[in-house]
mmCIF file with all atom_site columns, C-alpha atoms in Angstrom:
data_model
loop_
_atom_site.group_PDB
_atom_site.id
_atom_site.type_symbol
_atom_site.label_atom_id
_atom_site.label_alt_id
_atom_site.label_comp_id
_atom_site.label_asym_id
_atom_site.label_entity_id
_atom_site.label_seq_id
_atom_site.pdbx_PDB_ins_code
_atom_site.Cartn_x
_atom_site.Cartn_y
_atom_site.Cartn_z
_atom_site.occupancy
_atom_site.B_iso_or_equiv
_atom_site.pdbx_formal_charge
_atom_site.auth_seq_id
_atom_site.auth_comp_id
_atom_site.auth_asym_id
_atom_site.auth_atom_id
_atom_site.pdbx_PDB_model_num
ATOM 1  C CA . UNK Y 1 1  ? 13.635  34.508  -39.198 1.00 0.00 ? 66  UNK Y CA 1
ATOM 2  C CA . UNK Y 1 2  ? 10.302  36.244  -38.569 1.00 0.00 ? 67  UNK Y CA 1
ATOM 3  C CA . UNK Y 1 3  ? 7.161   34.012  -37.947 1.00 0.00 ? 68  UNK Y CA 1
ATOM 4  C CA . UNK Y 1 4  ? 4.254   35.236  -39.900 1.00 0.00 ? 69  UNK Y CA 1
ATOM 5  C CA . UNK Y 1 5  ? 0.675   35.157  -38.753 1.00 0.00 ? 70  UNK Y CA 1
ATOM 6  C CA . UNK Y 1 6  ? -1.549  32.277  -40.545 1.00 0.00 ? 71  UNK Y CA 1
ATOM 7  C CA . UNK Y 1 7  ? -4.812  33.916  -39.987 1.00 0.00 ? 72  UNK Y CA 1
ATOM 8  C CA . UNK Y 1 8  ? -7.796  32.543  -42.067 1.00 0.00 ? 73  UNK Y CA 1
ATOM 9  C CA . UNK Y 1 9  ? -11.172 34.051  -41.686 1.00 0.00 ? 74  UNK Y CA 1
ATOM 10 C CA . UNK Y 1 10 ? -10.207 36.259  -39.017 1.00 0.00 ? 75  UNK Y CA 1
ATOM 11 C CA . UNK Y 1 11 ? -8.907  33.493  -36.725 1.00 0.00 ? 76  UNK Y CA 1
ATOM 12 C CA . UNK Y 1 12 ? -5.419  32.298  -36.191 1.00 0.00 ? 77  UNK Y CA 1
ATOM 13 C CA . UNK Y 1 13 ? -4.853  28.785  -37.405 1.00 0.00 ? 78  UNK Y CA 1
ATOM 14 C CA . UNK Y 1 14 ? -1.231  28.259  -37.009 1.00 0.00 ? 79  UNK Y CA 1
ATOM 15 C CA . UNK Y 1 15 ? 1.159   27.409  -34.214 1.00 0.00 ? 80  UNK Y CA 1
ATOM 16 C CA . UNK Y 1 16 ? 0.239   29.041  -30.965 1.00 0.00 ? 81  UNK Y CA 1
ATOM 17 C CA . UNK Y 1 17 ? 3.861   29.966  -30.653 1.00 0.00 ? 82  UNK Y CA 1
ATOM 18 C CA . UNK Y 1 18 ? 3.184   32.719  -33.218 1.00 0.00 ? 83  UNK Y CA 1
ATOM 19 C CA . UNK Y 1 19 ? 1.018   34.634  -31.086 1.00 0.00 ? 84  UNK Y CA 1
ATOM 20 C CA . UNK Y 1 20 ? 1.143   33.417  -27.618 1.00 0.00 ? 85  UNK Y CA 1
ATOM 21 C CA . UNK Y 1 21 ? 3.709   32.268  -25.111 1.00 0.00 ? 86  UNK Y CA 1
ATOM 22 C CA . UNK Y 1 22 ? 2.839   29.317  -22.785 1.00 0.00 ? 87  UNK Y CA 1
ATOM 23 C CA . UNK Y 1 23 ? 0.827   30.620  -19.738 1.00 0.00 ? 88  UNK Y CA 1
ATOM 24 C CA . UNK Y 1 24 ? -1.628  29.596  -17.308 1.00 0.00 ? 89  UNK Y CA 1
ATOM 25 C CA . UNK Y 1 25 ? -5.352  30.401  -17.080 1.00 0.00 ? 90  UNK Y CA 1
ATOM 26 C CA . UNK Y 1 26 ? -4.245  33.320  -14.879 1.00 0.00 ? 91  UNK Y CA 1
ATOM 27 C CA . UNK Y 1 27 ? -1.643  34.754  -17.214 1.00 0.00 ? 92  UNK Y CA 1
ATOM 28 C CA . UNK Y 1 28 ? 1.563   33.604  -15.423 1.00 0.00 ? 93  UNK Y CA 1
ATOM 29 C CA . UNK Y 1 29 ? 4.331   32.157  -17.308 1.00 0.00 ? 94  UNK Y CA 1
ATOM 30 C CA . UNK Y 1 30 ? 4.641   28.262  -17.390 1.00 0.00 ? 95  UNK Y CA 1
ATOM 31 C CA . UNK Y 1 31 ? 7.920   26.584  -16.954 1.00 0.00 ? 96  UNK Y CA 1
ATOM 32 C CA . UNK Y 1 32 ? 8.778   22.990  -17.563 1.00 0.00 ? 97  UNK Y CA 1
ATOM 33 C CA . UNK Y 1 33 ? 9.424   20.898  -14.438 1.00 0.00 ? 98  UNK Y CA 1
ATOM 34 C CA . UNK Y 1 34 ? 11.513  17.664  -14.304 1.00 0.00 ? 99  UNK Y CA 1
ATOM 35 C CA . UNK Y 1 35 ? 8.698   15.655  -12.653 1.00 0.00 ? 100 UNK Y CA 1
ATOM 36 C CA . UNK Y 1 36 ? 5.399   17.540  -13.094 1.00 0.00 ? 101 UNK Y CA 1
ATOM 37 C CA . UNK Y 1 37 ? 3.219   15.036  -11.191 1.00 0.00 ? 102 UNK Y CA 1
ATOM 38 C CA . UNK Y 1 38 ? 2.286   14.620  -7.546  1.00 0.00 ? 103 UNK Y CA 1
ATOM 39 C CA . UNK Y 1 39 ? 4.085   11.097  -7.043  1.00 0.00 ? 104 UNK Y CA 1
ATOM 40 C CA . UNK Y 1 40 ? 7.141   9.362   -7.814  1.00 0.00 ? 105 UNK Y CA 1
ATOM 41 C CA . UNK Y 1 41 ? 9.027   10.191  -11.360 1.00 0.00 ? 106 UNK Y CA 1
ATOM 42 C CA . UNK Y 1 42 ? 7.497   7.387   -13.547 1.00 0.00 ? 107 UNK Y CA 1
ATOM 43 C CA . UNK Y 1 43 ? 9.749   8.208   -16.490 1.00 0.00 ? 108 UNK Y CA 1
ATOM 44 C CA . UNK Y 1 44 ? 12.403  5.712   -14.848 1.00 0.00 ? 109 UNK Y CA 1
ATOM 45 C CA . UNK Y 1 45 ? 11.724  2.147   -15.723 1.00 0.00 ? 110 UNK Y CA 1
ATOM 46 C CA . UNK Y 1 46 ? 12.921  1.214   -12.049 1.00 0.00 ? 111 UNK Y CA 1
ATOM 47 C CA . UNK Y 1 47 ? 10.165  3.081   -10.911 1.00 0.00 ? 112 UNK Y CA 1
ATOM 48 C CA . UNK Y 1 48 ? 7.283   1.663   -12.960 1.00 0.00 ? 113 UNK Y CA 1
ATOM 49 C CA . UNK Y 1 49 ? 5.430   -1.379  -11.453 1.00 0.00 ? 114 UNK Y CA 1
ATOM 50 C CA . UNK Y 1 50 ? 5.214   -3.335  -14.730 1.00 0.00 ? 115 UNK Y CA 1
ATOM 51 C CA . UNK Y 1 51 ? 3.997   -7.094  -14.890 1.00 0.00 ? 116 UNK Y CA 1
ATOM 52 C CA . UNK Y 1 52 ? 4.109   -9.406  -17.977 1.00 0.00 ? 117 UNK Y CA 1
ATOM 53 C CA . UNK Y 1 53 ? 2.131   -12.609 -16.984 1.00 0.00 ? 118 UNK Y CA 1
ATOM 54 C CA . UNK Y 1 54 ? 2.838   -13.674 -13.573 1.00 0.00 ? 119 UNK Y CA 1
ATOM 55 C CA . UNK Y 1 55 ? 6.296   -11.832 -13.428 1.00 0.00 ? 120 UNK Y CA 1
ATOM 56 C CA . UNK Y 1 56 ? 6.397   -8.458  -12.063 1.00 0.00 ? 121 UNK Y CA 1
ATOM 57 C CA . UNK Y 1 57 ? 9.059   -5.867  -11.585 1.00 0.00 ? 122 UNK Y CA 1
ATOM 58 C CA . UNK Y 1 58 ? 7.881   -4.889  -8.026  1.00 0.00 ? 123 UNK Y CA 1
ATOM 59 C CA . UNK Y 1 59 ? 5.870   -6.171  -5.207  1.00 0.00 ? 124 UNK Y CA 1
ATOM 60 C CA . UNK Y 1 60 ? 2.299   -5.475  -5.640  1.00 0.00 ? 125 UNK Y CA 1
ATOM 61 C CA . UNK Y 1 61 ? 0.387   -3.466  -2.790  1.00 0.00 ? 126 UNK Y CA 1
ATOM 62 C CA . UNK Y 1 62 ? -1.624  -5.633  -0.383  1.00 0.00 ? 127 UNK Y CA 1
ATOM 63 C CA . UNK Y 1 63 ? -5.540  -6.068  -0.848  1.00 0.00 ? 128 UNK Y CA 1
ATOM 64 C CA . UNK Y 1 64 ? -7.562  -3.464  1.143   1.00 0.00 ? 129 UNK Y CA 1
ATOM 65 C CA . UNK Y 1 65 ? -9.786  -5.405  3.598   1.00 0.00 ? 130 UNK Y CA 1
ATOM 66 C CA . UNK Y 1 66 ? -11.434 -2.345  5.289   1.00 0.00 ? 131 UNK Y CA 1
ATOM 67 C CA . UNK Y 1 67 ? -14.457 -0.447  4.034   1.00 0.00 ? 132 UNK Y CA 1
ATOM 68 C CA . UNK Y 1 68 ? -17.808 1.086   4.677   1.00 0.00 ? 133 UNK Y CA 1
ATOM 69 C CA . UNK Y 1 69 ? -20.800 -1.026  5.316   1.00 0.00 ? 134 UNK Y CA 1
ATOM 70 C CA . UNK Y 1 70 ? -23.623 0.383   3.079   1.00 0.00 ? 135 UNK Y CA 1
ATOM 71 C CA . UNK Y 1 71 ? -27.213 0.718   3.611   1.00 0.00 ? 136 UNK Y CA 1
ATOM 72 C CA . UNK Y 1 72 ? -30.440 -0.499  1.732   1.00 0.00 ? 137 UNK Y CA 1
ATOM 73 C CA . UNK Y 1 73 ? -28.989 -3.987  0.650   1.00 0.00 ? 138 UNK Y CA 1
ATOM 74 C CA . UNK Y 1 74 ? -32.070 -5.902  1.649   1.00 0.00 ? 139 UNK Y CA 1
ATOM 75 C CA . UNK Y 1 75 ? -31.504 -9.471  2.532   1.00 0.00 ? 140 UNK Y CA 1
ATOM 76 C CA . UNK Y 1 76 ? -27.910 -9.499  0.999   1.00 0.00 ? 141 UNK Y CA 1
ATOM 77 C CA . UNK Y 1 77 ? -25.216 -11.392 2.932   1.00 0.00 ? 142 UNK Y CA 1
ATOM 78 C CA . UNK Y 1 78 ? -22.112 -10.587 0.569   1.00 0.00 ? 143 UNK Y CA 1
ATOM 79 C CA . UNK Y 1 79 ? -21.035 -7.354  -0.952  1.00 0.00 ? 144 UNK Y CA 1
ATOM 80 C CA . UNK Y 1 80 ? -22.575 -5.115  1.488   1.00 0.00 ? 145 UNK Y CA 1
ATOM 81 C CA . UNK Y 1 81 ? -19.110 -3.254  1.948   1.00 0.00 ? 146 UNK Y CA 1
ATOM 82 C CA . UNK Y 1 82 ? -18.183 -0.341  -0.295  1.00 0.00 ? 147 UNK Y CA 1
ATOM 83 C CA . UNK Y 1 83 ? -14.348 -0.014  -0.761  1.00 0.00 ? 148 UNK Y CA 1
ATOM 84 C CA . UNK Y 1 84 ? -12.465 2.795   -1.897  1.00 0.00 ? 149 UNK Y CA 1
ATOM 85 C CA . UNK Y 1 85 ? -11.158 6.433   -1.038  1.00 0.00 ? 150 UNK Y CA 1
ATOM 86 C CA . UNK Y 1 86 ? -14.450 7.589   0.692   1.00 0.00 ? 151 UNK Y CA 1
ATOM 87 C CA . UNK Y 1 87 ? -14.773 9.940   3.373   1.00 0.00 ? 152 UNK Y CA 1
#
């Protein structure tokens, strides 16, 4: 069955499938991937690190102890280290 345009006021308001196939901003066709992310496939429950209360499904990562000492803290004795993904 044919799909008809749903233009209202000169603009397409219906489903995008009527007038455009899925594409990137450069115009390339888009395909569906099994795992579109960069990391592990998180669609499986065995890969998800879930916790309820004090019970966890997997071991939690260790605490980061290294960091960058920041400047301009005055007489501060605690909290002078910045932690995180800094270059």
